[in-house]
């Protein structure tokens, strides 16, 4: 299932252009030195990947708790259903509930800290910008976190989120070089495919949980559980 993280990140990067693109365009990079500029952009992405990996560790650890409780198949199905539900349920229904209220002050502090870093062109500031950017609320990250939970391991949770972040790197890097390299109509068309990708990944998680015996997609029950006796004759 790890490959789905990179694919989803790649597709989600078109959404990221609209949400995080302005931050990438404002990065305090050296436009006169292309080598230094490239290193600065990489530093910024390292900050984002560090944030994603940290969140992935927490949610992977949460998933491990379900694994130890013997709920891994049901969890995989639940995660798949949750991914699909987030896509299918209209935004106005979620808007009725202010889920971000408990952490609103924290988000405000992150935004304030993020703004102050743009005055400095040091590598430390660029890394910090990426780190803080990675912790800002994002619908695509939320969906990816469902996958991190389903990994049922803190290390795999970290890897899943890092792969998701790596998927966003190519397009987000291009934004720094060419601010208008893709037109709004094309961007809108591509963004329309994001829900379909999320639903497809959700279906993969459901299939994995069902244990249908399909190689690489839905392994049999015996390969999903640790058993005292080997499955052999």
PDB file of C-alpha atoms in Angstrom:
ATOM      1  CA  UNK A   1       0.000   0.000   0.000  1.00  0.00           C
ATOM      2  CA  UNK A   2       2.996   2.316   0.290  1.00  0.00           C
ATOM      3  CA  UNK A   3       2.986   3.079  -3.439  1.00  0.00           C
ATOM      4  CA  UNK A   4      -0.471   4.633  -3.042  1.00  0.00           C
ATOM      5  CA  UNK A   5       1.058   7.323  -0.786  1.00  0.00           C
ATOM      6  CA  UNK A   6       3.403   8.610  -3.521  1.00  0.00           C
ATOM      7  CA  UNK A   7       0.689   8.467  -6.193  1.00  0.00           C
ATOM      8  CA  UNK A   8      -1.756  10.334  -3.976  1.00  0.00           C
ATOM      9  CA  UNK A   9       0.921  12.918  -3.168  1.00  0.00           C
ATOM     10  CA  UNK A  10       1.632  13.378  -6.868  1.00  0.00           C
ATOM     11  CA  UNK A  11      -2.034  13.976  -7.661  1.00  0.00           C
ATOM     12  CA  UNK A  12      -2.587  16.083  -4.526  1.00  0.00           C
ATOM     13  CA  UNK A  13       0.223  18.431  -5.533  1.00  0.00           C
ATOM     14  CA  UNK A  14      -2.184  20.099  -7.968  1.00  0.00           C
ATOM     15  CA  UNK A  15      -4.343  20.953  -4.971  1.00  0.00           C
ATOM     16  CA  UNK A  16      -1.217  22.082  -3.107  1.00  0.00           C
ATOM     17  CA  UNK A  17      -0.476  24.647  -5.813  1.00  0.00           C
ATOM     18  CA  UNK A  18      -3.594  26.538  -4.801  1.00  0.00           C
ATOM     19  CA  UNK A  19      -3.171  26.100  -1.043  1.00  0.00           C
ATOM     20  CA  UNK A  20       0.604  26.186  -0.500  1.00  0.00           C
ATOM     21  CA  UNK A  21       1.714  27.568  -3.869  1.00  0.00           C
ATOM     22  CA  UNK A  22       1.790  31.177  -2.601  1.00  0.00           C
ATOM     23  CA  UNK A  23       4.127  30.113   0.216  1.00  0.00           C
ATOM     24  CA  UNK A  24       6.449  28.413  -2.280  1.00  0.00           C
ATOM     25  CA  UNK A  25       6.432  31.509  -4.511  1.00  0.00           C
ATOM     26  CA  UNK A  26       7.376  33.723  -1.562  1.00  0.00           C
ATOM     27  CA  UNK A  27      10.309  31.582  -0.416  1.00  0.00           C
ATOM     28  CA  UNK A  28      13.362  33.793   0.302  1.00  0.00           C
ATOM     29  CA  UNK A  29      15.609  31.970  -2.158  1.00  0.00           C
ATOM     30  CA  UNK A  30      18.612  33.319  -4.071  1.00  0.00           C
ATOM     31  CA  UNK A  31      17.395  33.832  -7.650  1.00  0.00           C
ATOM     32  CA  UNK A  32      20.869  34.840  -8.852  1.00  0.00           C
ATOM     33  CA  UNK A  33      22.572  31.562  -7.960  1.00  0.00           C
ATOM     34  CA  UNK A  34      20.752  28.542  -9.410  1.00  0.00           C
ATOM     35  CA  UNK A  35      22.769  25.954  -7.474  1.00  0.00           C
ATOM     36  CA  UNK A  36      22.141  27.671  -4.160  1.00  0.00           C
ATOM     37  CA  UNK A  37      18.514  28.168  -5.123  1.00  0.00           C
ATOM     38  CA  UNK A  38      18.064  24.436  -5.742  1.00  0.00           C
ATOM     39  CA  UNK A  39      19.650  23.589  -2.370  1.00  0.00           C
ATOM     40  CA  UNK A  40      17.403  26.134  -0.665  1.00  0.00           C
ATOM     41  CA  UNK A  41      14.301  24.584  -2.236  1.00  0.00           C
ATOM     42  CA  UNK A  42      15.442  21.115  -1.137  1.00  0.00           C
ATOM     43  CA  UNK A  43      15.935  22.470   2.389  1.00  0.00           C
ATOM     44  CA  UNK A  44      12.375  23.802   2.360  1.00  0.00           C
ATOM     45  CA  UNK A  45      11.041  20.403   1.267  1.00  0.00           C
ATOM     46  CA  UNK A  46      13.107  18.644   3.941  1.00  0.00           C
ATOM     47  CA  UNK A  47      11.259  20.757   6.488  1.00  0.00           C
ATOM     48  CA  UNK A  48       7.891  19.704   5.037  1.00  0.00           C
ATOM     49  CA  UNK A  49       8.903  16.044   4.948  1.00  0.00           C
ATOM     50  CA  UNK A  50      10.061  16.255   8.562  1.00  0.00           C
ATOM     51  CA  UNK A  51       6.640  17.585   9.567  1.00  0.00           C
ATOM     52  CA  UNK A  52       4.833  14.890   7.586  1.00  0.00           C
ATOM     53  CA  UNK A  53       7.087  12.194   9.020  1.00  0.00           C
ATOM     54  CA  UNK A  54       6.474  13.409  12.563  1.00  0.00           C
ATOM     55  CA  UNK A  55       2.715  13.340  12.092  1.00  0.00           C
ATOM     56  CA  UNK A  56       3.027   9.956  10.393  1.00  0.00           C
ATOM     57  CA  UNK A  57       4.877   8.606  13.434  1.00  0.00           C
ATOM     58  CA  UNK A  58       2.051   9.657  15.760  1.00  0.00           C
ATOM     59  CA  UNK A  59      -0.698   8.216  13.588  1.00  0.00           C
ATOM     60  CA  UNK A  60       1.324   5.100  12.777  1.00  0.00           C
ATOM     61  CA  UNK A  61       1.698   4.540  16.504  1.00  0.00           C
ATOM     62  CA  UNK A  62      -2.063   4.916  16.837  1.00  0.00           C
ATOM     63  CA  UNK A  63      -2.528   2.292  14.136  1.00  0.00           C
ATOM     64  CA  UNK A  64      -0.086  -0.022  15.918  1.00  0.00           C
ATOM     65  CA  UNK A  65      -2.389   0.066  18.926  1.00  0.00           C
ATOM     66  CA  UNK A  66      -5.161  -1.340  16.743  1.00  0.00           C
ATOM     67  CA  UNK A  67      -2.748  -3.976  15.411  1.00  0.00           C
ATOM     68  CA  UNK A  68      -1.853  -5.153  18.907  1.00  0.00           C
ATOM     69  CA  UNK A  69      -5.540  -5.343  19.705  1.00  0.00           C
ATOM     70  CA  UNK A  70      -6.058  -7.687  16.731  1.00  0.00           C
ATOM     71  CA  UNK A  71      -8.229  -5.223  14.830  1.00  0.00           C
ATOM     72  CA  UNK A  72      -6.017  -4.736  11.787  1.00  0.00           C
ATOM     73  CA  UNK A  73      -8.481  -6.036   9.174  1.00  0.00           C
ATOM     74  CA  UNK A  74     -11.413  -4.061  10.545  1.00  0.00           C
ATOM     75  CA  UNK A  75      -9.183  -0.986  10.805  1.00  0.00           C
ATOM     76  CA  UNK A  76      -8.166  -1.263   7.149  1.00  0.00           C
ATOM     77  CA  UNK A  77     -11.830  -1.454   6.113  1.00  0.00           C
ATOM     78  CA  UNK A  78     -12.750   1.456   8.397  1.00  0.00           C
ATOM     79  CA  UNK A  79      -9.914   3.594   7.009  1.00  0.00           C
ATOM     80  CA  UNK A  80     -11.043   2.853   3.446  1.00  0.00           C
ATOM     81  CA  UNK A  81     -14.643   3.784   4.251  1.00  0.00           C
ATOM     82  CA  UNK A  82     -13.442   6.965   6.029  1.00  0.00           C
ATOM     83  CA  UNK A  83     -11.374   8.031   2.987  1.00  0.00           C
ATOM     84  CA  UNK A  84     -14.337   7.556   0.673  1.00  0.00           C
ATOM     85  CA  UNK A  85     -16.703   9.310   3.104  1.00  0.00           C
ATOM     86  CA  UNK A  86     -14.484  12.404   3.309  1.00  0.00           C
ATOM     87  CA  UNK A  87     -14.722  12.705  -0.480  1.00  0.00           C
ATOM     88  CA  UNK A  88     -18.451  11.985  -0.812  1.00  0.00           C
ATOM     89  CA  UNK A  89     -19.811  13.994   2.139  1.00  0.00           C
ATOM     90  CA  UNK A  90     -20.418  17.634   1.084  1.00  0.00           C
ATOM     91  CA  UNK A  91     -18.141  20.269   2.638  1.00  0.00           C
ATOM     92  CA  UNK A  92     -21.117  22.190   4.007  1.00  0.00           C
ATOM     93  CA  UNK A  93     -21.880  19.314   6.374  1.00  0.00           C
ATOM     94  CA  UNK A  94     -18.359  19.438   7.829  1.00  0.00           C
ATOM     95  CA  UNK A  95     -18.642  23.228   8.031  1.00  0.00           C
ATOM     96  CA  UNK A  96     -21.411  22.847  10.627  1.00  0.00           C
ATOM     97  CA  UNK A  97     -18.842  21.504  13.075  1.00  0.00           C
ATOM     98  CA  UNK A  98     -15.794  23.579  13.956  1.00  0.00           C
ATOM     99  CA  UNK A  99     -13.305  20.729  14.309  1.00  0.00           C
ATOM    100  CA  UNK A 100     -10.371  23.153  14.296  1.00  0.00           C
ATOM    101  CA  UNK A 101     -11.617  25.247  17.238  1.00  0.00           C
ATOM    102  CA  UNK A 102      -9.629  23.342  19.909  1.00  0.00           C
ATOM    103  CA  UNK A 103      -6.382  23.961  18.031  1.00  0.00           C
ATOM    104  CA  UNK A 104      -7.194  27.369  16.534  1.00  0.00           C
ATOM    105  CA  UNK A 105      -4.751  29.199  18.810  1.00  0.00           C
ATOM    106  CA  UNK A 106      -1.981  26.762  17.937  1.00  0.00           C
ATOM    107  CA  UNK A 107      -2.605  27.227  14.209  1.00  0.00           C
ATOM    108  CA  UNK A 108      -2.511  31.006  14.639  1.00  0.00           C
ATOM    109  CA  UNK A 109       0.861  30.747  16.370  1.00  0.00           C
ATOM    110  CA  UNK A 110       2.191  28.565  13.557  1.00  0.00           C
ATOM    111  CA  UNK A 111       1.070  31.107  10.956  1.00  0.00           C
ATOM    112  CA  UNK A 112       2.666  33.942  12.907  1.00  0.00           C
ATOM    113  CA  UNK A 113       5.940  32.037  13.233  1.00  0.00           C
ATOM    114  CA  UNK A 114       5.777  31.152   9.529  1.00  0.00           C
ATOM    115  CA  UNK A 115       5.407  34.796   8.518  1.00  0.00           C
ATOM    116  CA  UNK A 116       8.406  35.891  10.568  1.00  0.00           C
ATOM    117  CA  UNK A 117      10.685  33.370   8.799  1.00  0.00           C
ATOM    118  CA  UNK A 118      10.251  34.971   5.366  1.00  0.00           C
ATOM    119  CA  UNK A 119      12.443  37.903   6.430  1.00  0.00           C
ATOM    120  CA  UNK A 120      15.479  35.640   6.708  1.00  0.00           C
ATOM    121  CA  UNK A 121      17.211  33.893   3.796  1.00  0.00           C
ATOM    122  CA  UNK A 122      19.154  31.397   5.904  1.00  0.00           C
ATOM    123  CA  UNK A 123      18.855  27.637   5.383  1.00  0.00           C
ATOM    124  CA  UNK A 124      17.530  27.368   8.928  1.00  0.00           C
ATOM    125  CA  UNK A 125      14.670  29.712   8.057  1.00  0.00           C
ATOM    126  CA  UNK A 126      13.855  27.795   4.871  1.00  0.00           C
ATOM    127  CA  UNK A 127      13.774  24.516   6.797  1.00  0.00           C
ATOM    128  CA  UNK A 128      11.564  26.142   9.440  1.00  0.00           C
ATOM    129  CA  UNK A 129       9.194  27.484   6.775  1.00  0.00           C
ATOM    130  CA  UNK A 130       8.817  23.989   5.357  1.00  0.00           C
ATOM    131  CA  UNK A 131       8.379  22.499   8.835  1.00  0.00           C
ATOM    132  CA  UNK A 132       5.670  24.972   9.845  1.00  0.00           C
ATOM    133  CA  UNK A 133       3.985  24.678   6.457  1.00  0.00           C
ATOM    134  CA  UNK A 134       3.781  20.904   6.950  1.00  0.00           C
ATOM    135  CA  UNK A 135       1.865  21.361  10.204  1.00  0.00           C
ATOM    136  CA  UNK A 136      -0.749  23.700   8.721  1.00  0.00           C
ATOM    137  CA  UNK A 137      -4.250  22.198   8.198  1.00  0.00           C
ATOM    138  CA  UNK A 138      -4.670  20.515   4.800  1.00  0.00           C
ATOM    139  CA  UNK A 139      -7.459  18.257   3.572  1.00  0.00           C
ATOM    140  CA  UNK A 140      -5.102  16.171   1.453  1.00  0.00           C
ATOM    141  CA  UNK A 141      -2.804  15.557   4.425  1.00  0.00           C
ATOM    142  CA  UNK A 142      -5.808  14.466   6.478  1.00  0.00           C
ATOM    143  CA  UNK A 143      -6.690  11.846   3.871  1.00  0.00           C
ATOM    144  CA  UNK A 144      -3.057  10.660   3.733  1.00  0.00           C
ATOM    145  CA  UNK A 145      -3.063  10.297   7.530  1.00  0.00           C
ATOM    146  CA  UNK A 146      -5.816   7.709   7.225  1.00  0.00           C
ATOM    147  CA  UNK A 147      -3.291   5.678   5.258  1.00  0.00           C
ATOM    148  CA  UNK A 148      -0.606   6.219   7.922  1.00  0.00           C
ATOM    149  CA  UNK A 149      -2.968   4.811  10.570  1.00  0.00           C
ATOM    150  CA  UNK A 150      -3.683   1.790   8.387  1.00  0.00           C
ATOM    151  CA  UNK A 151       0.061   1.041   8.181  1.00  0.00           C
ATOM    152  CA  UNK A 152      -0.230  -0.086  11.848  1.00  0.00           C
ATOM    153  CA  UNK A 153       3.429   0.719  12.550  1.00  0.00           C
ATOM    154  CA  UNK A 154       5.165   3.932  13.573  1.00  0.00           C
ATOM    155  CA  UNK A 155       8.016   3.356  11.103  1.00  0.00           C
ATOM    156  CA  UNK A 156       5.656   2.566   8.215  1.00  0.00           C
ATOM    157  CA  UNK A 157       3.471   5.507   9.237  1.00  0.00           C
ATOM    158  CA  UNK A 158       6.520   7.767   8.900  1.00  0.00           C
ATOM    159  CA  UNK A 159       7.426   6.196   5.549  1.00  0.00           C
ATOM    160  CA  UNK A 160       3.866   6.519   4.232  1.00  0.00           C
ATOM    161  CA  UNK A 161       3.722  10.252   4.995  1.00  0.00           C
ATOM    162  CA  UNK A 162       7.236  10.884   3.653  1.00  0.00           C
ATOM    163  CA  UNK A 163       6.314   9.153   0.391  1.00  0.00           C
ATOM    164  CA  UNK A 164       3.169  11.278   0.250  1.00  0.00           C
ATOM    165  CA  UNK A 165       5.315  14.378   0.736  1.00  0.00           C
ATOM    166  CA  UNK A 166       7.812  13.266  -1.912  1.00  0.00           C
ATOM    167  CA  UNK A 167       4.936  12.976  -4.362  1.00  0.00           C
ATOM    168  CA  UNK A 168       4.247  16.692  -3.929  1.00  0.00           C
ATOM    169  CA  UNK A 169       7.887  17.755  -4.353  1.00  0.00           C
ATOM    170  CA  UNK A 170       8.225  17.850  -8.180  1.00  0.00           C
ATOM    171  CA  UNK A 171       5.271  20.154  -8.853  1.00  0.00           C
ATOM    172  CA  UNK A 172       5.794  22.311  -5.773  1.00  0.00           C
ATOM    173  CA  UNK A 173       9.426  22.804  -6.789  1.00  0.00           C
ATOM    174  CA  UNK A 174       8.372  23.813 -10.290  1.00  0.00           C
ATOM    175  CA  UNK A 175       6.140  26.532  -8.831  1.00  0.00           C
ATOM    176  CA  UNK A 176       9.211  28.285  -7.431  1.00  0.00           C
ATOM    177  CA  UNK A 177      10.778  28.447 -10.896  1.00  0.00           C
ATOM    178  CA  UNK A 178       7.726  29.135 -13.042  1.00  0.00           C
ATOM    179  CA  UNK A 179       4.910  30.856 -11.229  1.00  0.00           C
ATOM    180  CA  UNK A 180       2.361  30.443 -14.019  1.00  0.00           C
ATOM    181  CA  UNK A 181       3.520  27.286 -15.777  1.00  0.00           C
ATOM    182  CA  UNK A 182       0.063  25.722 -15.667  1.00  0.00           C
ATOM    183  CA  UNK A 183      -3.171  27.538 -16.501  1.00  0.00           C
ATOM    184  CA  UNK A 184      -6.119  27.701 -14.117  1.00  0.00           C
ATOM    185  CA  UNK A 185      -8.485  25.677 -16.394  1.00  0.00           C
ATOM    186  CA  UNK A 186      -5.972  22.815 -16.629  1.00  0.00           C
ATOM    187  CA  UNK A 187      -5.381  22.951 -12.886  1.00  0.00           C
ATOM    188  CA  UNK A 188      -9.128  22.786 -12.240  1.00  0.00           C
ATOM    189  CA  UNK A 189      -9.496  19.748 -14.504  1.00  0.00           C
ATOM    190  CA  UNK A 190      -6.702  17.923 -12.715  1.00  0.00           C
ATOM    191  CA  UNK A 191      -8.088  18.846  -9.299  1.00  0.00           C
ATOM    192  CA  UNK A 192     -11.340  17.161 -10.287  1.00  0.00           C
ATOM    193  CA  UNK A 193      -9.459  13.849 -10.481  1.00  0.00           C
ATOM    194  CA  UNK A 194      -8.255  14.062  -6.857  1.00  0.00           C
ATOM    195  CA  UNK A 195     -11.541  12.747  -5.346  1.00  0.00           C
ATOM    196  CA  UNK A 196     -11.458   9.756  -7.721  1.00  0.00           C
ATOM    197  CA  UNK A 197      -7.894   8.941  -6.670  1.00  0.00           C
ATOM    198  CA  UNK A 198      -8.849   9.210  -2.989  1.00  0.00           C
ATOM    199  CA  UNK A 199     -11.821   6.877  -3.545  1.00  0.00           C
ATOM    200  CA  UNK A 200      -9.608   4.401  -5.429  1.00  0.00           C
ATOM    201  CA  UNK A 201      -7.088   4.342  -2.566  1.00  0.00           C
ATOM    202  CA  UNK A 202      -9.954   3.934  -0.095  1.00  0.00           C
ATOM    203  CA  UNK A 203     -11.186   0.924  -2.077  1.00  0.00           C
ATOM    204  CA  UNK A 204      -7.685  -0.581  -1.932  1.00  0.00           C
ATOM    205  CA  UNK A 205      -7.706  -0.348   1.855  1.00  0.00           C
ATOM    206  CA  UNK A 206     -11.140  -1.979   1.982  1.00  0.00           C
ATOM    207  CA  UNK A 207      -9.986  -4.802  -0.292  1.00  0.00           C
ATOM    208  CA  UNK A 208      -6.900  -5.327   1.862  1.00  0.00           C
ATOM    209  CA  UNK A 209      -9.048  -5.629   4.960  1.00  0.00           C
ATOM    210  CA  UNK A 210     -11.402  -8.135   3.327  1.00  0.00           C
ATOM    211  CA  UNK A 211      -8.551 -10.613   2.807  1.00  0.00           C
ATOM    212  CA  UNK A 212      -9.808 -11.963  -0.525  1.00  0.00           C
ATOM    213  CA  UNK A 213      -6.569 -13.722  -1.394  1.00  0.00           C
ATOM    214  CA  UNK A 214      -5.700 -11.366  -4.272  1.00  0.00           C
ATOM    215  CA  UNK A 215      -1.874 -11.066  -4.462  1.00  0.00           C
ATOM    216  CA  UNK A 216      -0.499  -7.612  -3.538  1.00  0.00           C
ATOM    217  CA  UNK A 217      -4.031  -6.137  -3.298  1.00  0.00           C
ATOM    218  CA  UNK A 218      -6.022  -8.239  -0.842  1.00  0.00           C
ATOM    219  CA  UNK A 219      -3.812 -10.849   0.864  1.00  0.00           C
ATOM    220  CA  UNK A 220      -5.503 -13.856   2.461  1.00  0.00           C
ATOM    221  CA  UNK A 221      -6.472 -13.760   6.118  1.00  0.00           C
ATOM    222  CA  UNK A 222      -3.607 -16.030   7.120  1.00  0.00           C
ATOM    223  CA  UNK A 223      -1.053 -13.451   5.916  1.00  0.00           C
ATOM    224  CA  UNK A 224      -2.764 -10.640   7.796  1.00  0.00           C
ATOM    225  CA  UNK A 225      -2.597 -12.243  11.226  1.00  0.00           C
ATOM    226  CA  UNK A 226       0.252 -13.562  13.345  1.00  0.00           C
ATOM    227  CA  UNK A 227      -0.541 -17.160  14.209  1.00  0.00           C
ATOM    228  CA  UNK A 228       1.033 -19.624  16.581  1.00  0.00           C
ATOM    229  CA  UNK A 229       0.996 -22.450  14.016  1.00  0.00           C
ATOM    230  CA  UNK A 230       2.409 -22.095  10.485  1.00  0.00           C
ATOM    231  CA  UNK A 231       0.012 -22.234   7.536  1.00  0.00           C
ATOM    232  CA  UNK A 232       1.528 -25.225   5.800  1.00  0.00           C
ATOM    233  CA  UNK A 233       0.770 -28.899   5.237  1.00  0.00           C
TER     234      UNK A 233
END
